[in-house]
Amino acid sequence: MFLFFKKIKKKLIAENRIKNYLVYALGEIVLVVLGILIALWINNSSQYYQLRKKEQTYLMGLEKEFLITQQKLDTLIKINQKNIQGAQEIIQAMDQRPINISERKFSNLLYQALAFDISLNSNNSLLTEIINSGSLKDITNQELKQSLTTWMATLEDIKQQERDQEDQRQTLLDFFKSDQYSLKTILNEVGVLESNQERSPGENRNNMDLLNSVAFENALLLFIFSAEGTDQSHYLPLKEDIEKILMLIRQEIKE
């Protein structure tokens, strides 16, 4: 009988050891798994922090780029609207009968309309870097990401419109490449050339015949149409796009 109980005791001790070992082993596994999970969490948290830090750096850089583009665009809008105004006043003068405009006034209007070309030289170096490096995915605001994605295509469309307008401007300037009309007269009348201070009355060659030229009028109208298209269909919508992008960027920048 004693041996029987001794065997049972040994069996229980063995089973208890096995149970304790299993509990210990399970505990070890749980600790290892928890350690791995904690390490992954720390690593993910660190990566997330680094990504958000990089995003903030990008956002602040993009804000500067778009602010510069906004300032350039505002200047171009003013120049282009003056171009349109000068060309429209020439058309109005051509519609008058008899034509009642002085050579000086005509020269000033020509200078206002044609002296300055327009080209939005937008600095997009940071945005280009973000796109080329695949870092656009790190921008968390989906609406901002979409706006940045389409930005370059929008600029290319505007460049094409600017080229079209420049072609119309060059067509008008071509009138002054012949012997019939004088670019020097225009520059003298607006005071661009130093010789303006020494010239005597009647020294300039007259450009007034242009006001009776149907070809010049047609070219001027095409220039107006193109300039108004640039203003209304491209520059003003782009101005709204920039304002929207800047608003979205500032919403995401953490002070």
PDB file of C-alpha atoms in Angstrom:
ATOM      1  CA  MET A   1       0.000   0.000   0.000  1.00  0.00           C
ATOM      2  CA  PHE A   2       2.840   2.347   0.888  1.00  0.00           C
ATOM      3  CA  LEU A   3       4.479   1.781  -2.456  1.00  0.00           C
ATOM      4  CA  PHE A   4       1.185   2.515  -4.199  1.00  0.00           C
ATOM      5  CA  PHE A   5       0.858   5.924  -2.562  1.00  0.00           C
ATOM      6  CA  LYS A   6       4.527   6.626  -3.201  1.00  0.00           C
ATOM      7  CA  LYS A   7       4.020   6.015  -6.938  1.00  0.00           C
ATOM      8  CA  ILE A   8       0.991   8.260  -6.982  1.00  0.00           C
ATOM      9  CA  LYS A   9       2.983  10.978  -5.207  1.00  0.00           C
ATOM     10  CA  LYS A  10       5.804  10.732  -7.726  1.00  0.00           C
ATOM     11  CA  LYS A  11       3.286  10.862 -10.566  1.00  0.00           C
ATOM     12  CA  LEU A  12       1.637  13.989  -9.152  1.00  0.00           C
ATOM     13  CA  ILE A  13       5.008  15.649  -8.631  1.00  0.00           C
ATOM     14  CA  ALA A  14       5.956  14.826 -12.209  1.00  0.00           C
ATOM     15  CA  GLU A  15       2.657  16.145 -13.541  1.00  0.00           C
ATOM     16  CA  ASN A  16       3.007  19.272 -11.443  1.00  0.00           C
ATOM     17  CA  ARG A  17       6.511  19.821 -12.809  1.00  0.00           C
ATOM     18  CA  ILE A  18       5.264  19.402 -16.330  1.00  0.00           C
ATOM     19  CA  LYS A  19       2.420  21.825 -15.620  1.00  0.00           C
ATOM     20  CA  ASN A  20       4.803  24.364 -14.099  1.00  0.00           C
ATOM     21  CA  TYR A  21       7.152  23.957 -17.048  1.00  0.00           C
ATOM     22  CA  LEU A  22       4.330  24.507 -19.509  1.00  0.00           C
ATOM     23  CA  VAL A  23       3.206  27.605 -17.597  1.00  0.00           C
ATOM     24  CA  TYR A  24       6.795  28.854 -17.523  1.00  0.00           C
ATOM     25  CA  ALA A  25       7.292  28.123 -21.213  1.00  0.00           C
ATOM     26  CA  LEU A  26       4.014  29.796 -22.074  1.00  0.00           C
ATOM     27  CA  GLY A  27       5.037  32.772 -19.991  1.00  0.00           C
ATOM     28  CA  GLU A  28       8.341  32.946 -21.847  1.00  0.00           C
ATOM     29  CA  ILE A  29       6.523  32.868 -25.184  1.00  0.00           C
ATOM     30  CA  VAL A  30       4.141  35.596 -24.049  1.00  0.00           C
ATOM     31  CA  LEU A  31       7.048  37.739 -22.905  1.00  0.00           C
ATOM     32  CA  VAL A  32       8.878  37.238 -26.216  1.00  0.00           C
ATOM     33  CA  VAL A  33       5.746  38.099 -28.204  1.00  0.00           C
ATOM     34  CA  LEU A  34       5.126  41.164 -26.038  1.00  0.00           C
ATOM     35  CA  GLY A  35       8.731  42.197 -26.510  1.00  0.00           C
ATOM     36  CA  ILE A  36       8.421  41.879 -30.270  1.00  0.00           C
ATOM     37  CA  LEU A  37       5.143  43.801 -30.287  1.00  0.00           C
ATOM     38  CA  ILE A  38       6.596  46.558 -28.120  1.00  0.00           C
ATOM     39  CA  ALA A  39       9.681  46.761 -30.339  1.00  0.00           C
ATOM     40  CA  LEU A  40       7.478  46.952 -33.441  1.00  0.00           C
ATOM     41  CA  TRP A  41       5.336  49.614 -31.806  1.00  0.00           C
ATOM     42  CA  ILE A  42       8.391  51.662 -30.864  1.00  0.00           C
ATOM     43  CA  ASN A  43       9.827  51.234 -34.368  1.00  0.00           C
ATOM     44  CA  ASN A  44       6.518  52.150 -36.026  1.00  0.00           C
ATOM     45  CA  SER A  45       6.113  55.124 -33.710  1.00  0.00           C
ATOM     46  CA  SER A  46       9.620  56.271 -34.570  1.00  0.00           C
ATOM     47  CA  GLN A  47       8.971  55.849 -38.305  1.00  0.00           C
ATOM     48  CA  TYR A  48       5.648  57.661 -38.009  1.00  0.00           C
ATOM     49  CA  TYR A  49       7.332  60.517 -36.144  1.00  0.00           C
ATOM     50  CA  GLN A  50      10.050  60.764 -38.793  1.00  0.00           C
ATOM     51  CA  LEU A  51       7.480  60.742 -41.608  1.00  0.00           C
ATOM     52  CA  ARG A  52       5.416  63.453 -39.944  1.00  0.00           C
ATOM     53  CA  LYS A  53       8.572  65.476 -39.305  1.00  0.00           C
ATOM     54  CA  LYS A  54       9.526  65.129 -42.982  1.00  0.00           C
ATOM     55  CA  GLU A  55       5.979  66.079 -43.994  1.00  0.00           C
ATOM     56  CA  GLN A  56       6.159  69.250 -41.892  1.00  0.00           C
ATOM     57  CA  THR A  57       9.467  70.165 -43.533  1.00  0.00           C
ATOM     58  CA  TYR A  58       7.905  69.636 -46.958  1.00  0.00           C
ATOM     59  CA  LEU A  59       4.799  71.621 -46.057  1.00  0.00           C
ATOM     60  CA  MET A  60       6.783  74.636 -44.854  1.00  0.00           C
ATOM     61  CA  GLY A  61       8.936  74.518 -47.987  1.00  0.00           C
ATOM     62  CA  LEU A  62       5.895  74.209 -50.248  1.00  0.00           C
ATOM     63  CA  GLU A  63       4.266  77.162 -48.518  1.00  0.00           C
ATOM     64  CA  LYS A  64       7.278  79.329 -49.392  1.00  0.00           C
ATOM     65  CA  GLU A  65       7.290  78.124 -53.013  1.00  0.00           C
ATOM     66  CA  PHE A  66       3.596  78.794 -53.528  1.00  0.00           C
ATOM     67  CA  LEU A  67       3.807  82.203 -51.837  1.00  0.00           C
ATOM     68  CA  ILE A  68       6.532  83.222 -54.313  1.00  0.00           C
ATOM     69  CA  THR A  69       4.445  81.894 -57.207  1.00  0.00           C
ATOM     70  CA  GLN A  70       1.429  83.794 -55.878  1.00  0.00           C
ATOM     71  CA  GLN A  71       3.405  87.051 -55.830  1.00  0.00           C
ATOM     72  CA  LYS A  72       4.703  86.478 -59.367  1.00  0.00           C
ATOM     73  CA  LEU A  73       1.209  85.687 -60.601  1.00  0.00           C
ATOM     74  CA  ASP A  74      -0.277  88.811 -59.019  1.00  0.00           C
ATOM     75  CA  THR A  75       2.350  90.904 -60.823  1.00  0.00           C
ATOM     76  CA  LEU A  76       1.668  89.169 -64.149  1.00  0.00           C
ATOM     77  CA  ILE A  77      -2.085  89.643 -63.794  1.00  0.00           C
ATOM     78  CA  LYS A  78      -1.560  93.405 -63.389  1.00  0.00           C
ATOM     79  CA  ILE A  79       0.805  93.550 -66.380  1.00  0.00           C
ATOM     80  CA  ASN A  80      -1.525  91.515 -68.582  1.00  0.00           C
ATOM     81  CA  GLN A  81      -4.544  93.599 -67.664  1.00  0.00           C
ATOM     82  CA  LYS A  82      -2.596  96.730 -68.593  1.00  0.00           C
ATOM     83  CA  ASN A  83      -1.701  95.071 -71.895  1.00  0.00           C
ATOM     84  CA  ILE A  84      -5.376  94.454 -72.546  1.00  0.00           C
ATOM     85  CA  GLN A  85      -6.363  97.964 -71.537  1.00  0.00           C
ATOM     86  CA  GLY A  86      -3.772  99.566 -73.823  1.00  0.00           C
ATOM     87  CA  ALA A  87      -4.810  97.401 -76.795  1.00  0.00           C
ATOM     88  CA  GLN A  88      -8.507  98.067 -76.202  1.00  0.00           C
ATOM     89  CA  GLU A  89      -7.949 101.823 -76.122  1.00  0.00           C
ATOM     90  CA  ILE A  90      -6.174 101.602 -79.475  1.00  0.00           C
ATOM     91  CA  ILE A  91      -9.173  99.725 -80.927  1.00  0.00           C
ATOM     92  CA  GLN A  92     -11.492 102.412 -79.555  1.00  0.00           C
ATOM     93  CA  ALA A  93      -9.334 105.094 -81.179  1.00  0.00           C
ATOM     94  CA  MET A  94      -9.469 103.228 -84.510  1.00  0.00           C
ATOM     95  CA  ASP A  95     -13.271 103.155 -84.318  1.00  0.00           C
ATOM     96  CA  GLN A  96     -13.463 106.945 -84.094  1.00  0.00           C
ATOM     97  CA  ARG A  97     -14.126 108.944 -87.245  1.00  0.00           C
ATOM     98  CA  PRO A  98     -12.275 111.139 -87.645  1.00  0.00           C
ATOM     99  CA  ILE A  99      -9.512 109.478 -85.648  1.00  0.00           C
ATOM    100  CA  ASN A 100      -8.682 111.824 -82.802  1.00  0.00           C
ATOM    101  CA  ILE A 101      -5.535 110.632 -81.060  1.00  0.00           C
ATOM    102  CA  SER A 102      -2.036 112.113 -80.936  1.00  0.00           C
ATOM    103  CA  GLU A 103       1.150 110.357 -81.942  1.00  0.00           C
ATOM    104  CA  ARG A 104       2.337 110.506 -78.340  1.00  0.00           C
ATOM    105  CA  LYS A 105      -0.859 108.980 -76.980  1.00  0.00           C
ATOM    106  CA  PHE A 106      -0.773 106.268 -79.635  1.00  0.00           C
ATOM    107  CA  SER A 107       2.859 105.510 -78.824  1.00  0.00           C
ATOM    108  CA  ASN A 108       2.114 105.280 -75.114  1.00  0.00           C
ATOM    109  CA  LEU A 109      -0.755 102.879 -75.737  1.00  0.00           C
ATOM    110  CA  LEU A 110       1.402 100.727 -78.020  1.00  0.00           C
ATOM    111  CA  TYR A 111       4.127 100.666 -75.392  1.00  0.00           C
ATOM    112  CA  GLN A 112       1.630  99.754 -72.675  1.00  0.00           C
ATOM    113  CA  ALA A 113       0.177  96.927 -74.752  1.00  0.00           C
ATOM    114  CA  LEU A 114       3.317  95.427 -76.255  1.00  0.00           C
ATOM    115  CA  ALA A 115       6.419  96.330 -74.265  1.00  0.00           C
ATOM    116  CA  PHE A 116       6.205  93.533 -71.712  1.00  0.00           C
ATOM    117  CA  ASP A 117       5.844  89.846 -72.357  1.00  0.00           C
ATOM    118  CA  ILE A 118       4.290  87.579 -69.745  1.00  0.00           C
ATOM    119  CA  SER A 119       5.646  84.302 -68.444  1.00  0.00           C
ATOM    120  CA  LEU A 120       4.967  82.658 -65.109  1.00  0.00           C
ATOM    121  CA  ASN A 121       8.383  81.324 -64.110  1.00  0.00           C
ATOM    122  CA  SER A 122       7.189  79.302 -61.151  1.00  0.00           C
ATOM    123  CA  ASN A 123       9.841  77.768 -58.885  1.00  0.00           C
ATOM    124  CA  ASN A 124       8.730  74.195 -58.259  1.00  0.00           C
ATOM    125  CA  SER A 125      12.048  72.643 -57.273  1.00  0.00           C
ATOM    126  CA  LEU A 126      10.792  71.220 -53.975  1.00  0.00           C
ATOM    127  CA  LEU A 127       7.520  69.936 -55.424  1.00  0.00           C
ATOM    128  CA  THR A 128       9.446  68.309 -58.281  1.00  0.00           C
ATOM    129  CA  GLU A 129      11.755  66.643 -55.766  1.00  0.00           C
ATOM    130  CA  ILE A 130       8.774  65.398 -53.738  1.00  0.00           C
ATOM    131  CA  ILE A 131       7.098  63.934 -56.819  1.00  0.00           C
ATOM    132  CA  ASN A 132      10.242  62.382 -58.303  1.00  0.00           C
ATOM    133  CA  SER A 133      11.261  60.794 -54.994  1.00  0.00           C
ATOM    134  CA  GLY A 134       7.812  59.287 -54.434  1.00  0.00           C
ATOM    135  CA  SER A 135       7.412  61.316 -51.254  1.00  0.00           C
ATOM    136  CA  LEU A 136       4.057  62.709 -52.326  1.00  0.00           C
ATOM    137  CA  LYS A 137       2.524  59.677 -50.596  1.00  0.00           C
ATOM    138  CA  ASP A 138       3.770  61.117 -47.286  1.00  0.00           C
ATOM    139  CA  ILE A 139       1.349  64.049 -47.586  1.00  0.00           C
ATOM    140  CA  THR A 140      -1.565  62.977 -45.400  1.00  0.00           C
ATOM    141  CA  ASN A 141      -4.164  65.479 -46.608  1.00  0.00           C
ATOM    142  CA  GLN A 142      -5.741  63.785 -49.639  1.00  0.00           C
ATOM    143  CA  GLU A 143      -7.206  66.997 -51.069  1.00  0.00           C
ATOM    144  CA  LEU A 144      -3.817  68.696 -50.872  1.00  0.00           C
ATOM    145  CA  LYS A 145      -2.134  65.668 -52.414  1.00  0.00           C
ATOM    146  CA  GLN A 146      -4.575  65.761 -55.346  1.00  0.00           C
ATOM    147  CA  SER A 147      -4.005  69.485 -55.884  1.00  0.00           C
ATOM    148  CA  LEU A 148      -0.233  69.006 -55.880  1.00  0.00           C
ATOM    149  CA  THR A 149      -0.541  66.083 -58.291  1.00  0.00           C
ATOM    150  CA  THR A 150      -2.338  68.204 -60.927  1.00  0.00           C
ATOM    151  CA  TRP A 151      -0.286  71.361 -60.362  1.00  0.00           C
ATOM    152  CA  MET A 152       2.463  70.657 -62.893  1.00  0.00           C
ATOM    153  CA  ALA A 153      -0.052  69.795 -65.626  1.00  0.00           C
ATOM    154  CA  THR A 154      -1.882  73.059 -64.914  1.00  0.00           C
ATOM    155  CA  LEU A 155       1.345  75.031 -65.285  1.00  0.00           C
ATOM    156  CA  GLU A 156       2.114  73.360 -68.600  1.00  0.00           C
ATOM    157  CA  ASP A 157      -1.329  74.326 -69.884  1.00  0.00           C
ATOM    158  CA  ILE A 158      -0.695  77.926 -68.844  1.00  0.00           C
ATOM    159  CA  LYS A 159       2.713  77.953 -70.534  1.00  0.00           C
ATOM    160  CA  GLN A 160       1.041  76.919 -73.785  1.00  0.00           C
ATOM    161  CA  GLN A 161      -1.446  79.777 -73.443  1.00  0.00           C
ATOM    162  CA  GLU A 162       1.395  82.205 -72.736  1.00  0.00           C
ATOM    163  CA  ARG A 163       3.205  81.008 -75.864  1.00  0.00           C
ATOM    164  CA  ASP A 164       0.060  81.582 -77.912  1.00  0.00           C
ATOM    165  CA  GLN A 165      -0.261  85.103 -76.546  1.00  0.00           C
ATOM    166  CA  GLU A 166       3.415  85.790 -77.223  1.00  0.00           C
ATOM    167  CA  ASP A 167       2.887  84.730 -80.850  1.00  0.00           C
ATOM    168  CA  GLN A 168       0.125  87.342 -81.176  1.00  0.00           C
ATOM    169  CA  ARG A 169       2.343  89.951 -79.558  1.00  0.00           C
ATOM    170  CA  GLN A 170       5.185  89.183 -81.973  1.00  0.00           C
ATOM    171  CA  THR A 171       2.793  89.507 -84.916  1.00  0.00           C
ATOM    172  CA  LEU A 172       2.060  93.066 -83.817  1.00  0.00           C
ATOM    173  CA  LEU A 173       5.742  93.840 -83.289  1.00  0.00           C
ATOM    174  CA  ASP A 174       6.464  92.556 -86.802  1.00  0.00           C
ATOM    175  CA  PHE A 175       4.758  95.680 -88.177  1.00  0.00           C
ATOM    176  CA  PHE A 176       7.750  97.648 -86.868  1.00  0.00           C
ATOM    177  CA  LYS A 177      10.324  95.446 -88.592  1.00  0.00           C
ATOM    178  CA  SER A 178       9.515  97.043 -91.933  1.00  0.00           C
ATOM    179  CA  ASP A 179      10.625 100.419 -93.235  1.00  0.00           C
ATOM    180  CA  GLN A 180       7.062 101.719 -93.111  1.00  0.00           C
ATOM    181  CA  TYR A 181       6.741 102.171 -89.355  1.00  0.00           C
ATOM    182  CA  SER A 182       9.154 103.263 -86.658  1.00  0.00           C
ATOM    183  CA  LEU A 183       9.772 101.610 -83.324  1.00  0.00           C
ATOM    184  CA  LYS A 184      12.126 104.451 -82.470  1.00  0.00           C
ATOM    185  CA  THR A 185       9.220 106.881 -82.670  1.00  0.00           C
ATOM    186  CA  ILE A 186       7.375 104.931 -79.987  1.00  0.00           C
ATOM    187  CA  LEU A 187      10.419 104.774 -77.713  1.00  0.00           C
ATOM    188  CA  ASN A 188      11.078 108.480 -78.195  1.00  0.00           C
ATOM    189  CA  GLU A 189       7.500 109.446 -77.430  1.00  0.00           C
ATOM    190  CA  VAL A 190       7.367 107.418 -74.205  1.00  0.00           C
ATOM    191  CA  GLY A 191      10.757 108.735 -73.093  1.00  0.00           C
ATOM    192  CA  VAL A 192      12.654 105.456 -73.149  1.00  0.00           C
ATOM    193  CA  LEU A 193      15.491 106.702 -75.366  1.00  0.00           C
ATOM    194  CA  GLU A 194      17.867 109.357 -74.064  1.00  0.00           C
ATOM    195  CA  SER A 195      17.654 111.089 -77.435  1.00  0.00           C
ATOM    196  CA  ASN A 196      14.126 112.081 -76.411  1.00  0.00           C
ATOM    197  CA  GLN A 197      15.604 115.039 -74.547  1.00  0.00           C
ATOM    198  CA  GLU A 198      17.430 116.414 -77.606  1.00  0.00           C
ATOM    199  CA  ARG A 199      15.124 115.646 -80.502  1.00  0.00           C
ATOM    200  CA  SER A 200      13.309 118.430 -82.306  1.00  0.00           C
ATOM    201  CA  PRO A 201       9.571 118.443 -83.150  1.00  0.00           C
ATOM    202  CA  GLY A 202       8.741 116.499 -86.313  1.00  0.00           C
ATOM    203  CA  GLU A 203      11.891 114.400 -86.055  1.00  0.00           C
ATOM    204  CA  ASN A 204       9.960 111.156 -85.555  1.00  0.00           C
ATOM    205  CA  ARG A 205       8.564 109.075 -88.370  1.00  0.00           C
ATOM    206  CA  ASN A 206       4.800 108.923 -88.167  1.00  0.00           C
ATOM    207  CA  ASN A 207       3.077 105.646 -87.155  1.00  0.00           C
ATOM    208  CA  MET A 208      -0.463 106.987 -87.401  1.00  0.00           C
ATOM    209  CA  ASP A 209      -1.218 105.099 -90.628  1.00  0.00           C
ATOM    210  CA  LEU A 210      -1.440 101.941 -88.512  1.00  0.00           C
ATOM    211  CA  LEU A 211      -4.750 103.234 -87.181  1.00  0.00           C
ATOM    212  CA  ASN A 212      -6.192 102.782 -90.669  1.00  0.00           C
ATOM    213  CA  SER A 213      -4.718  99.319 -91.206  1.00  0.00           C
ATOM    214  CA  VAL A 214      -7.212  96.444 -91.173  1.00  0.00           C
ATOM    215  CA  ALA A 215      -4.338  93.970 -90.845  1.00  0.00           C
ATOM    216  CA  PHE A 216      -3.066  95.788 -87.750  1.00  0.00           C
ATOM    217  CA  GLU A 217      -6.581  95.940 -86.305  1.00  0.00           C
ATOM    218  CA  ASN A 218      -7.079  92.201 -86.857  1.00  0.00           C
ATOM    219  CA  ALA A 219      -3.745  91.394 -85.230  1.00  0.00           C
ATOM    220  CA  LEU A 220      -4.575  93.666 -82.320  1.00  0.00           C
ATOM    221  CA  LEU A 221      -7.967  91.996 -81.809  1.00  0.00           C
ATOM    222  CA  LEU A 222      -6.373  88.551 -81.855  1.00  0.00           C
ATOM    223  CA  PHE A 223      -3.894  89.765 -79.260  1.00  0.00           C
ATOM    224  CA  ILE A 224      -6.740  91.043 -77.063  1.00  0.00           C
ATOM    225  CA  PHE A 225      -8.633  87.755 -77.346  1.00  0.00           C
ATOM    226  CA  SER A 226      -5.530  85.800 -76.409  1.00  0.00           C
ATOM    227  CA  ALA A 227      -4.640  88.104 -73.503  1.00  0.00           C
ATOM    228  CA  GLU A 228      -8.185  87.971 -72.137  1.00  0.00           C
ATOM    229  CA  GLY A 229      -8.104  84.181 -72.433  1.00  0.00           C
ATOM    230  CA  THR A 230      -4.881  84.135 -70.423  1.00  0.00           C
ATOM    231  CA  ASP A 231      -6.413  86.388 -67.794  1.00  0.00           C
ATOM    232  CA  GLN A 232      -9.884  84.900 -67.426  1.00  0.00           C
ATOM    233  CA  SER A 233      -9.358  81.230 -68.242  1.00  0.00           C
ATOM    234  CA  HIS A 234      -5.864  80.673 -66.846  1.00  0.00           C
ATOM    235  CA  TYR A 235      -4.414  83.295 -64.493  1.00  0.00           C
ATOM    236  CA  LEU A 236      -7.500  84.006 -62.379  1.00  0.00           C
ATOM    237  CA  PRO A 237      -8.384  80.292 -61.927  1.00  0.00           C
ATOM    238  CA  LEU A 238      -4.730  79.617 -61.088  1.00  0.00           C
ATOM    239  CA  LYS A 239      -4.859  82.372 -58.480  1.00  0.00           C
ATOM    240  CA  GLU A 240      -7.793  80.554 -56.846  1.00  0.00           C
ATOM    241  CA  ASP A 241      -5.886  77.246 -57.016  1.00  0.00           C
ATOM    242  CA  ILE A 242      -2.887  78.771 -55.248  1.00  0.00           C
ATOM    243  CA  GLU A 243      -5.084  80.268 -52.532  1.00  0.00           C
ATOM    244  CA  LYS A 244      -6.697  76.865 -51.990  1.00  0.00           C
ATOM    245  CA  ILE A 245      -3.353  75.044 -51.873  1.00  0.00           C
ATOM    246  CA  LEU A 246      -1.930  77.562 -49.395  1.00  0.00           C
ATOM    247  CA  MET A 247      -5.021  77.177 -47.206  1.00  0.00           C
ATOM    248  CA  LEU A 248      -4.664  73.361 -47.209  1.00  0.00           C
ATOM    249  CA  ILE A 249      -0.937  73.586 -46.457  1.00  0.00           C
ATOM    250  CA  ARG A 250      -1.486  75.938 -43.521  1.00  0.00           C
ATOM    251  CA  GLN A 251      -4.156  73.636 -42.114  1.00  0.00           C
ATOM    252  CA  GLU A 252      -1.576  70.838 -41.944  1.00  0.00           C
ATOM    253  CA  ILE A 253       1.375  72.833 -40.580  1.00  0.00           C
ATOM    254  CA  LYS A 254       1.763  72.287 -36.845  1.00  0.00           C
ATOM    255  CA  GLU A 255       2.801  75.436 -35.030  1.00  0.00           C
TER     256      GLU A 255
END
